[in-house]
Amino acid sequence: MTTAHHRRWLATGLAHAFLADHEQPGARTPDALLARARVCLGCESATPEWLVSMAQAVATRWARQGLIDTVDSLVQMLVQRPEWASDDHALDEDDETVDDTTTYPEPMSVGDWTVRHWLLRPARMAALPWGLQHIERPDLPTASDWALWLGITTERLHWLAHPSQHWREGSQRPHATVANHYHHRLLPKRSGGLRLLEAPKAELKQVQRLLLDRVLARLPVHEAAHGFVRGRSVHTHAQIHAAQPCVISFDLRDFFPSIGAARIRAFWRCWGYPEGVAQMLTQLCTTRTPAAVRERLREAKALDVHAAKRLASPHLPQGAPTSPALANLCAFGLDLRLEGLAHRFGARYSRYADDLVFSGPAPLAQRFRQLHAWVDAIAADEGFALHPVKLRRALSHQQQRITGLVVNVQPNIARQDYDLLRAELHRAARVAQVDAQQRAHLQGRVAWACQALAPSRVAKLQSLLAQIA
């Protein structure tokens, strides 16, 4: 075992000891941390100075920052401590064998010590953050508990969340042909190029749907988020900015792929789930786009270098039932800061998925560059990026459109969009037989349009739809 390996192994044992029973009263004091570390190393009679220093450092870290550490993060902190400086010799396993009468010197450096006892405790739920204790959450601290709750076997759950799904691809590596739980579709965009849709297969989709209905849908999102939220819609999003002298819109680039596995894992940890369960839930909700799909997007010039890196890493897939809810929850900080920014500018703010909209008095248009700079900086600080092209600023004498609706007076469909839909329905009504998929598509468009139309136009569209065979 090399010095680096021994150092990490020893730090892992100490991290488990420090984290053991950390939720008990008084368990985070330097003396309590030192007592557990001494049991871990088997040095109850004589405590080395470096161990006292490490316990004090951990206690100070938790007192200042709160208990934000996992085993991995605490190990990373411990291996970077200056106490290892005296450990300048490697462990040598090839030393000559000595008899039982050999006397050993008192271990002085860190590398002379070893883990004697592993202080492990059963996984358990952590307390919810302040202000969220009233929200119900499933008390499921282990993978077997989750499997029973989801109605599948533990083996099947581990298969769906197997870490090999996130391993990097390689032609010479055995995990290059692991089972993929997603269908990948490339859909044409109206503006040109291709859009990637990553839809989970039936079994994983059912598990994700249960996570959405039983857990994620019960968690509060920011009031400014209107996309994929029960009781809110495109219409409520547009209504906020109706009849405003100035409307300014920004667009987030690669909204779902921008949210990586680290942020999702931190979200589950924040809601009190143990580290192992948080990792499992993260693997259920994220995916890595295969290299062949990324190459096809590059050929279509629909992928730049940064977007390719995001797709190559575990991210929220656009097409999974859990992705919209998780994206809204992870964007809570973004919405909070942008709402405060809008208040400083005397404006209103709301977000529908990746569409950020500000509206307010006419002088807001004169401060567009200043607002743009602030929004860009806040989005970057929150892990997102603004699309450099999709910036829109419209005054009251111009057509103000938000997510397909005109909001100059009240949310309404543009006249040209209404005429186009009516013409399509008229043509379909004159055909002897219409494909069921096409009729369902037209039915969906009519239902969406009827939310923001006058009753006379609603009756006209529904009458044309009824004539389609």
Coordinates of C-alpha atoms in Angstrom, one line a residue:
M1 CA 0.0 0.0 0.0
T2 CA 1.4 3.4 -1.0
T3 CA 1.5 6.4 1.2
A4 CA -1.3 8.1 -0.7
H5 CA -3.5 5.0 -0.5
H6 CA -2.8 4.6 3.2
R7 CA -3.5 8.3 3.8
R8 CA -6.9 8.1 2.2
W9 CA -7.8 4.8 3.9
L10 CA -6.9 6.3 7.3
A11 CA -8.8 9.5 6.5
T12 CA -11.9 7.4 5.5
G13 CA -11.8 5.7 8.8
L14 CA -11.6 8.9 10.7
A15 CA -14.3 10.5 8.6
H16 CA -16.7 7.7 9.6
A17 CA -15.7 8.1 13.2
F18 CA -16.3 11.9 13.1
L19 CA -19.7 11.5 11.4
A20 CA -20.8 8.6 13.7
D21 CA -23.6 9.8 16.1
H22 CA -23.0 13.4 14.9
E23 CA -26.7 14.3 15.4
Q24 CA -26.6 13.5 19.2
P25 CA -26.4 16.4 21.6
G26 CA -22.8 17.4 22.2
A27 CA -21.5 15.0 19.6
R28 CA -19.8 17.7 17.5
T29 CA -17.6 19.2 20.2
P30 CA -13.8 18.7 19.9
D31 CA -13.7 16.3 22.9
A32 CA -16.5 14.1 21.5
L33 CA -14.9 14.0 18.0
L34 CA -11.6 13.2 19.6
A35 CA -13.1 10.4 21.7
R36 CA -14.5 8.7 18.6
A37 CA -11.3 9.1 16.7
R38 CA -9.3 7.5 19.5
V39 CA -11.6 4.5 19.5
C40 CA -11.1 4.3 15.7
L41 CA -7.3 4.2 16.0
G42 CA -7.2 2.2 19.2
C43 CA -5.2 4.9 21.1
E44 CA -7.4 5.5 24.2
S45 CA -4.3 5.6 26.4
A46 CA -2.1 8.0 24.5
T47 CA -3.5 10.5 22.1
P48 CA -1.2 11.9 19.4
E49 CA -1.1 15.6 18.9
W50 CA -2.0 15.5 15.2
L51 CA -5.3 13.7 16.1
V52 CA -6.2 16.5 18.6
S53 CA -5.5 19.1 15.9
M54 CA -7.7 17.2 13.3
A55 CA -10.6 16.9 15.7
Q56 CA -10.4 20.6 16.6
A57 CA -10.3 21.5 12.8
V58 CA -13.4 19.4 12.1
A59 CA -15.3 20.9 15.1
T60 CA -14.4 24.4 13.9
R61 CA -15.4 23.6 10.4
W62 CA -18.9 22.4 11.5
A63 CA -19.3 25.3 13.9
R64 CA -18.7 27.8 11.1
Q65 CA -20.4 26.1 8.1
G66 CA -22.9 23.7 9.7
L67 CA -22.9 20.0 9.1
I68 CA -22.6 20.0 5.3
D69 CA -20.0 17.2 5.0
T70 CA -20.5 13.7 3.5
V71 CA -17.9 11.0 4.0
D72 CA -16.3 11.9 0.7
S73 CA -16.1 15.6 1.4
L74 CA -14.8 15.1 4.9
V75 CA -12.1 12.7 3.6
Q76 CA -11.1 15.3 1.0
M77 CA -10.7 17.9 3.8
L78 CA -8.7 15.5 6.1
V79 CA -6.2 14.4 3.5
Q80 CA -5.4 18.1 2.8
R81 CA -4.6 18.8 6.5
P82 CA -1.0 20.0 7.3
E83 CA -0.6 17.2 9.9
W84 CA 0.4 14.8 7.1
A85 CA 3.6 16.8 6.5
S86 CA 5.5 14.7 9.0
D87 CA 4.5 11.6 7.2
D88 CA 7.3 11.6 4.7
H89 CA 7.9 7.9 4.5
A90 CA 5.8 5.2 2.7
L91 CA 4.5 2.0 4.2
D92 CA 6.8 -0.8 3.2
E93 CA 5.1 -4.2 3.1
D94 CA 8.3 -5.9 2.0
D95 CA 10.1 -5.5 5.3
E96 CA 11.8 -8.6 6.8
T97 CA 9.6 -10.6 9.1
V98 CA 10.4 -10.1 12.8
D99 CA 9.8 -12.4 15.7
D100 CA 7.4 -11.8 18.6
T101 CA 10.2 -10.4 20.8
T102 CA 10.8 -7.4 18.6
T103 CA 10.0 -4.1 20.3
Y104 CA 8.3 -1.4 18.2
P105 CA 8.9 2.3 18.6
E106 CA 6.2 4.6 19.6
P107 CA 4.3 5.7 16.5
M108 CA 4.9 9.4 15.9
S109 CA 3.9 10.3 12.3
V110 CA 0.4 10.0 10.9
G111 CA 1.4 7.2 8.6
D112 CA 2.4 4.9 11.5
W113 CA -1.2 4.7 12.6
T114 CA -3.9 2.4 11.3
V115 CA -7.6 2.0 11.6
R116 CA -8.4 -0.5 14.4
H117 CA -12.2 -0.1 14.6
W118 CA -14.6 1.2 12.0
L119 CA -17.3 3.2 13.6
L120 CA -20.3 2.6 11.4
R121 CA -23.9 3.4 12.2
P122 CA -27.2 2.5 10.4
A123 CA -28.4 5.0 7.8
R124 CA -31.1 7.3 9.1
M125 CA -32.9 10.4 8.0
A126 CA -31.6 13.8 8.9
A127 CA -33.7 16.7 10.1
L128 CA -35.3 19.0 7.5
P129 CA -34.0 22.6 7.2
W130 CA -35.7 25.3 9.2
G131 CA -39.1 26.3 7.8
L132 CA -39.7 23.0 6.0
Q133 CA -40.5 20.7 8.9
H134 CA -44.2 20.8 8.1
I135 CA -43.6 19.1 4.7
E136 CA -44.2 15.4 4.7
R137 CA -41.5 13.2 3.2
P138 CA -41.1 9.4 3.0
D139 CA -39.0 8.1 5.9
L140 CA -36.9 5.7 3.7
P141 CA -33.2 5.6 4.9
T142 CA -32.1 2.5 2.9
A143 CA -32.4 1.2 -0.7
S144 CA -34.4 -1.8 0.5
D145 CA -37.0 0.6 2.0
W146 CA -37.2 2.5 -1.3
A147 CA -37.6 -0.7 -3.2
L148 CA -40.5 -1.8 -1.0
W149 CA -42.1 1.6 -1.3
L150 CA -41.8 1.7 -5.1
G151 CA -43.1 -1.9 -5.4
I152 CA -40.1 -3.4 -7.0
T153 CA -37.3 -5.7 -5.8
T154 CA -34.1 -4.4 -4.4
E155 CA -32.1 -6.1 -7.2
R156 CA -34.3 -4.4 -9.8
L157 CA -33.8 -1.0 -8.1
H158 CA -30.1 -1.4 -8.0
W159 CA -30.2 -2.4 -11.7
L160 CA -32.1 0.8 -12.6
A161 CA -29.7 2.9 -10.6
H162 CA -26.5 1.1 -11.3
P163 CA -23.5 3.4 -11.4
S164 CA -22.3 1.9 -14.7
Q165 CA -25.0 4.0 -16.4
H166 CA -22.7 7.0 -15.7
W167 CA -19.4 5.5 -16.5
R168 CA -17.5 7.0 -19.4
E169 CA -17.6 5.0 -22.7
G170 CA -14.6 3.2 -24.0
S171 CA -14.2 0.5 -26.7
Q172 CA -11.8 -1.5 -24.5
R173 CA -13.7 -1.3 -21.3
P174 CA -16.3 -3.9 -20.1
H175 CA -19.0 -1.4 -19.2
A176 CA -19.2 0.0 -22.7
T177 CA -22.2 -2.1 -23.5
V178 CA -24.2 -1.7 -20.2
A179 CA -28.0 -1.5 -20.5
N180 CA -29.3 1.9 -21.5
H181 CA -32.5 2.9 -19.8
Y182 CA -33.3 5.8 -22.2
H183 CA -34.7 6.2 -25.8
H184 CA -32.9 9.1 -27.6
R185 CA -34.9 11.0 -30.2
L186 CA -33.7 14.0 -32.3
L187 CA -36.6 16.3 -33.2
P188 CA -36.3 19.2 -35.7
K189 CA -36.6 22.7 -34.2
R190 CA -38.6 25.5 -35.8
S191 CA -35.6 27.7 -35.9
G192 CA -33.5 24.9 -37.5
G193 CA -31.2 22.3 -36.0
L194 CA -32.2 19.3 -33.8
R195 CA -33.5 19.0 -30.3
L196 CA -32.5 16.1 -28.1
L197 CA -35.3 14.2 -26.3
E198 CA -34.1 11.6 -23.8
A199 CA -37.2 9.6 -22.7
P200 CA -36.8 6.8 -20.1
K201 CA -37.9 3.3 -20.9
A202 CA -41.1 1.9 -19.4
E203 CA -39.7 0.5 -16.1
L204 CA -37.6 3.5 -15.2
K205 CA -40.4 5.8 -16.3
Q206 CA -42.8 4.2 -13.9
V207 CA -40.3 4.6 -11.0
Q208 CA -39.7 8.2 -12.0
R209 CA -43.5 8.8 -12.1
L210 CA -43.9 7.5 -8.6
L211 CA -41.0 9.8 -7.4
L212 CA -42.8 12.7 -9.0
D213 CA -46.3 12.0 -7.7
R214 CA -45.3 10.9 -4.2
V215 CA -42.3 13.2 -3.4
L216 CA -41.4 15.9 -5.8
A217 CA -44.9 17.2 -6.5
R218 CA -45.4 17.9 -2.7
L219 CA -42.3 20.1 -2.4
P220 CA -42.7 23.9 -2.8
V221 CA -41.2 25.8 -5.7
H222 CA -40.7 29.5 -6.0
E223 CA -43.8 31.6 -6.7
A224 CA -42.1 33.0 -9.9
A225 CA -41.9 29.5 -11.4
H226 CA -44.9 28.8 -13.7
G227 CA -43.7 25.9 -15.8
F228 CA -44.7 22.3 -14.9
V229 CA -46.3 23.5 -11.6
R230 CA -49.8 22.4 -10.6
G231 CA -52.2 25.3 -10.8
R232 CA -49.9 27.4 -13.0
S233 CA -49.5 27.5 -16.7
V234 CA -48.4 29.5 -19.7
H235 CA -51.5 31.6 -19.2
T236 CA -50.7 32.5 -15.6
H237 CA -47.1 33.2 -16.7
A238 CA -48.2 35.6 -19.4
Q239 CA -51.0 37.2 -17.2
I240 CA -48.3 38.7 -14.9
H241 CA -46.8 40.8 -17.7
A242 CA -50.1 41.8 -19.5
A243 CA -50.6 45.4 -20.4
Q244 CA -47.1 46.5 -19.3
P245 CA -45.3 49.3 -21.1
C246 CA -42.1 47.3 -21.5
V247 CA -41.5 43.5 -21.6
I248 CA -38.0 42.0 -21.7
S249 CA -37.3 38.3 -22.1
F250 CA -34.2 36.2 -21.7
D251 CA -33.6 32.5 -22.4
L252 CA -31.5 30.0 -20.4
R253 CA -29.2 27.9 -22.6
D254 CA -29.5 24.1 -22.2
F255 CA -31.7 24.4 -19.2
F256 CA -32.0 20.7 -18.3
P257 CA -28.4 19.6 -19.2
S258 CA -27.1 22.5 -17.2
I259 CA -28.3 20.8 -14.0
G260 CA -25.8 18.1 -13.2
A261 CA -25.7 15.1 -10.9
A262 CA -23.8 17.0 -8.1
R263 CA -26.6 19.5 -7.7
I264 CA -29.3 16.8 -7.7
R265 CA -27.4 14.8 -5.1
A266 CA -27.1 17.9 -3.0
F267 CA -30.8 18.4 -3.3
W268 CA -31.6 14.9 -2.0
R269 CA -29.1 15.4 0.8
C270 CA -30.8 18.7 1.7
W271 CA -34.1 16.9 2.2
G272 CA -32.5 14.6 4.8
Y273 CA -31.8 11.5 2.9
P274 CA -28.6 9.5 3.7
E275 CA -25.7 9.7 1.4
G276 CA -26.2 6.2 -0.2
V277 CA -29.9 6.9 -0.8
A278 CA -29.2 10.4 -2.2
Q279 CA -26.7 8.8 -4.6
M280 CA -29.2 6.2 -5.7
L281 CA -32.0 8.7 -6.3
T282 CA -29.6 10.9 -8.3
Q283 CA -28.7 8.0 -10.6
L284 CA -32.4 7.3 -11.1
C285 CA -33.1 10.8 -12.2
T286 CA -30.0 11.6 -14.3
T287 CA -28.3 10.1 -17.4
R288 CA -25.3 10.5 -19.6
T289 CA -25.9 10.9 -23.4
P290 CA -24.2 8.2 -25.5
A291 CA -21.3 9.3 -27.6
A292 CA -23.1 8.3 -30.8
V293 CA -26.0 10.7 -30.1
R294 CA -23.6 13.5 -29.3
E295 CA -21.7 12.9 -32.5
R296 CA -25.0 13.1 -34.5
L297 CA -25.8 16.4 -32.9
R298 CA -22.3 17.7 -33.8
E299 CA -22.9 16.7 -37.4
A300 CA -26.1 18.7 -37.4
K301 CA -24.2 21.7 -35.9
A302 CA -26.7 21.6 -32.9
L303 CA -24.0 21.1 -30.3
D304 CA -21.0 23.3 -29.2
V305 CA -18.1 22.3 -27.0
H306 CA -19.7 23.4 -23.8
A307 CA -23.0 21.7 -24.5
A308 CA -21.2 18.5 -25.5
K309 CA -19.5 18.4 -22.1
R310 CA -22.8 18.9 -20.3
L311 CA -24.3 16.0 -22.2
A312 CA -21.3 13.8 -21.6
S313 CA -21.7 14.2 -17.9
P314 CA -24.7 13.0 -15.8
H315 CA -27.5 15.5 -16.2
L316 CA -31.2 15.9 -16.0
P317 CA -32.7 14.4 -19.2
Q318 CA -35.2 16.4 -21.2
G319 CA -38.1 13.9 -21.4
A320 CA -38.0 12.3 -18.0
P321 CA -41.1 12.8 -15.7
T322 CA -38.9 14.0 -12.8
S323 CA -36.7 16.5 -14.7
P324 CA -39.1 19.5 -14.8
A325 CA -39.9 19.3 -11.1
L326 CA -36.2 18.8 -10.1
A327 CA -35.2 21.7 -12.4
N328 CA -37.7 24.0 -10.7
L329 CA -36.5 23.0 -7.3
C330 CA -32.9 23.4 -8.2
A331 CA -33.6 26.9 -9.7
F332 CA -35.1 28.2 -6.5
G333 CA -32.1 30.3 -5.8
L334 CA -32.1 31.7 -9.3
D335 CA -35.8 32.7 -9.0
L336 CA -35.2 34.2 -5.6
R337 CA -32.4 36.4 -6.7
L338 CA -34.0 37.4 -10.0
E339 CA -37.2 38.4 -8.2
G340 CA -35.2 40.6 -5.9
L341 CA -33.4 42.1 -8.9
A342 CA -36.8 42.9 -10.5
H343 CA -37.9 44.6 -7.3
R344 CA -34.8 46.8 -7.5
F345 CA -35.6 47.8 -11.1
G346 CA -39.3 48.4 -10.3
A347 CA -40.3 45.5 -12.5
R348 CA -42.1 42.1 -12.4
Y349 CA -40.5 38.7 -12.9
S350 CA -41.6 35.2 -13.7
R351 CA -40.1 32.1 -15.3
Y352 CA -41.6 29.4 -17.4
A353 CA -39.0 26.6 -17.7
D354 CA -36.0 28.3 -19.4
D355 CA -37.9 31.5 -20.3
L356 CA -37.1 34.5 -18.0
V357 CA -39.5 37.5 -18.4
F358 CA -39.3 41.0 -16.8
S359 CA -41.9 43.7 -17.3
G360 CA -42.5 47.1 -16.0
P361 CA -42.7 50.8 -16.8
A362 CA -41.3 52.3 -20.0
P363 CA -38.0 53.5 -18.4
L364 CA -37.1 49.8 -17.9
A365 CA -36.2 49.7 -21.7
Q366 CA -33.6 52.3 -21.2
R367 CA -31.9 50.2 -18.5
F368 CA -31.9 47.1 -20.7
R369 CA -28.1 46.7 -20.8
Q370 CA -27.8 47.1 -17.1
L371 CA -30.6 44.6 -16.4
H372 CA -29.0 42.2 -19.0
A373 CA -25.6 42.4 -17.2
W374 CA -27.2 41.6 -13.8
V375 CA -29.3 38.7 -15.1
D376 CA -26.3 37.2 -16.9
A377 CA -24.1 37.4 -13.8
I378 CA -26.8 36.0 -11.5
A379 CA -27.5 33.1 -13.9
A380 CA -23.8 32.3 -14.2
D381 CA -23.4 32.3 -10.4
E382 CA -26.3 29.9 -10.1
G383 CA -24.8 27.5 -12.7
F384 CA -26.8 28.6 -15.7
A385 CA -26.0 30.5 -18.9
L386 CA -28.1 33.0 -21.0
H387 CA -28.6 32.3 -24.6
P388 CA -26.7 35.1 -26.4
V389 CA -29.2 35.3 -29.3
K390 CA -32.6 34.9 -27.6
L391 CA -33.0 38.4 -26.1
R392 CA -36.2 40.2 -26.7
R393 CA -37.3 43.7 -25.7
A394 CA -40.7 45.1 -26.7
L395 CA -42.6 48.3 -25.9
S396 CA -46.4 48.8 -25.8
H397 CA -46.5 49.9 -29.5
Q398 CA -44.8 46.7 -30.5
Q399 CA -46.1 43.1 -30.4
Q400 CA -45.2 41.7 -26.9
R401 CA -45.1 37.9 -27.0
I402 CA -44.4 35.6 -24.2
T403 CA -44.3 31.8 -24.8
G404 CA -46.5 32.1 -27.8
L405 CA -49.0 34.5 -26.3
V406 CA -49.5 38.2 -27.1
V407 CA -49.7 40.3 -23.9
N408 CA -50.1 43.9 -25.1
V409 CA -53.6 44.1 -23.5
Q410 CA -54.3 40.6 -22.1
P411 CA -52.9 37.1 -22.9
N412 CA -54.2 36.1 -26.3
I413 CA -53.1 34.1 -29.3
A414 CA -51.6 36.2 -32.2
R415 CA -54.0 36.7 -35.1
Q416 CA -51.7 34.9 -37.5
D417 CA -51.4 31.9 -35.3
Y418 CA -55.2 31.7 -34.9
D419 CA -55.7 32.0 -38.7
L420 CA -53.1 29.3 -39.3
L421 CA -54.7 26.9 -36.8
R422 CA -58.2 27.5 -38.2
A423 CA -56.9 26.8 -41.8
E424 CA -55.3 23.5 -40.7
L425 CA -58.6 22.4 -39.1
H426 CA -60.6 23.4 -42.1
R427 CA -58.3 21.4 -44.4
A428 CA -58.4 18.4 -42.1
A429 CA -62.2 18.5 -41.9
R430 CA -62.4 18.2 -45.7
V431 CA -60.3 15.0 -45.8
A432 CA -62.2 11.7 -45.8
Q433 CA -60.0 10.1 -43.1
V434 CA -57.5 11.8 -40.8
D435 CA -54.8 9.8 -39.0
A436 CA -55.5 9.4 -35.3
Q437 CA -52.1 10.8 -34.3
Q438 CA -52.7 13.9 -36.4
R439 CA -56.2 14.4 -34.9
A440 CA -54.7 14.1 -31.4
H441 CA -52.1 16.7 -32.3
L442 CA -54.8 19.1 -33.6
Q443 CA -56.9 18.5 -30.5
G444 CA -54.0 19.4 -28.2
R445 CA -53.4 22.6 -30.1
V446 CA -57.0 23.6 -30.0
A447 CA -57.2 22.9 -26.2
W448 CA -54.1 25.1 -25.7
A449 CA -55.4 27.9 -27.9
C450 CA -58.9 27.9 -26.2
Q451 CA -57.3 29.0 -22.9
A452 CA -56.6 32.5 -24.3
L453 CA -59.4 33.1 -26.9
A454 CA -62.7 34.9 -26.9
P455 CA -65.7 32.6 -26.6
S456 CA -66.7 33.1 -30.2
R457 CA -63.3 32.0 -31.5
V458 CA -63.3 29.0 -29.1
A459 CA -66.7 27.9 -30.5
K460 CA -65.4 28.2 -34.0
L461 CA -62.3 26.1 -33.4
Q462 CA -64.2 23.4 -31.5
S463 CA -66.8 23.2 -34.3
L464 CA -64.1 22.7 -36.9
L465 CA -62.5 20.0 -34.7
A466 CA -65.8 18.2 -34.4
Q467 CA -66.1 17.9 -38.1
I468 CA -62.8 16.0 -38.5
A469 CA -63.5 12.3 -39.1

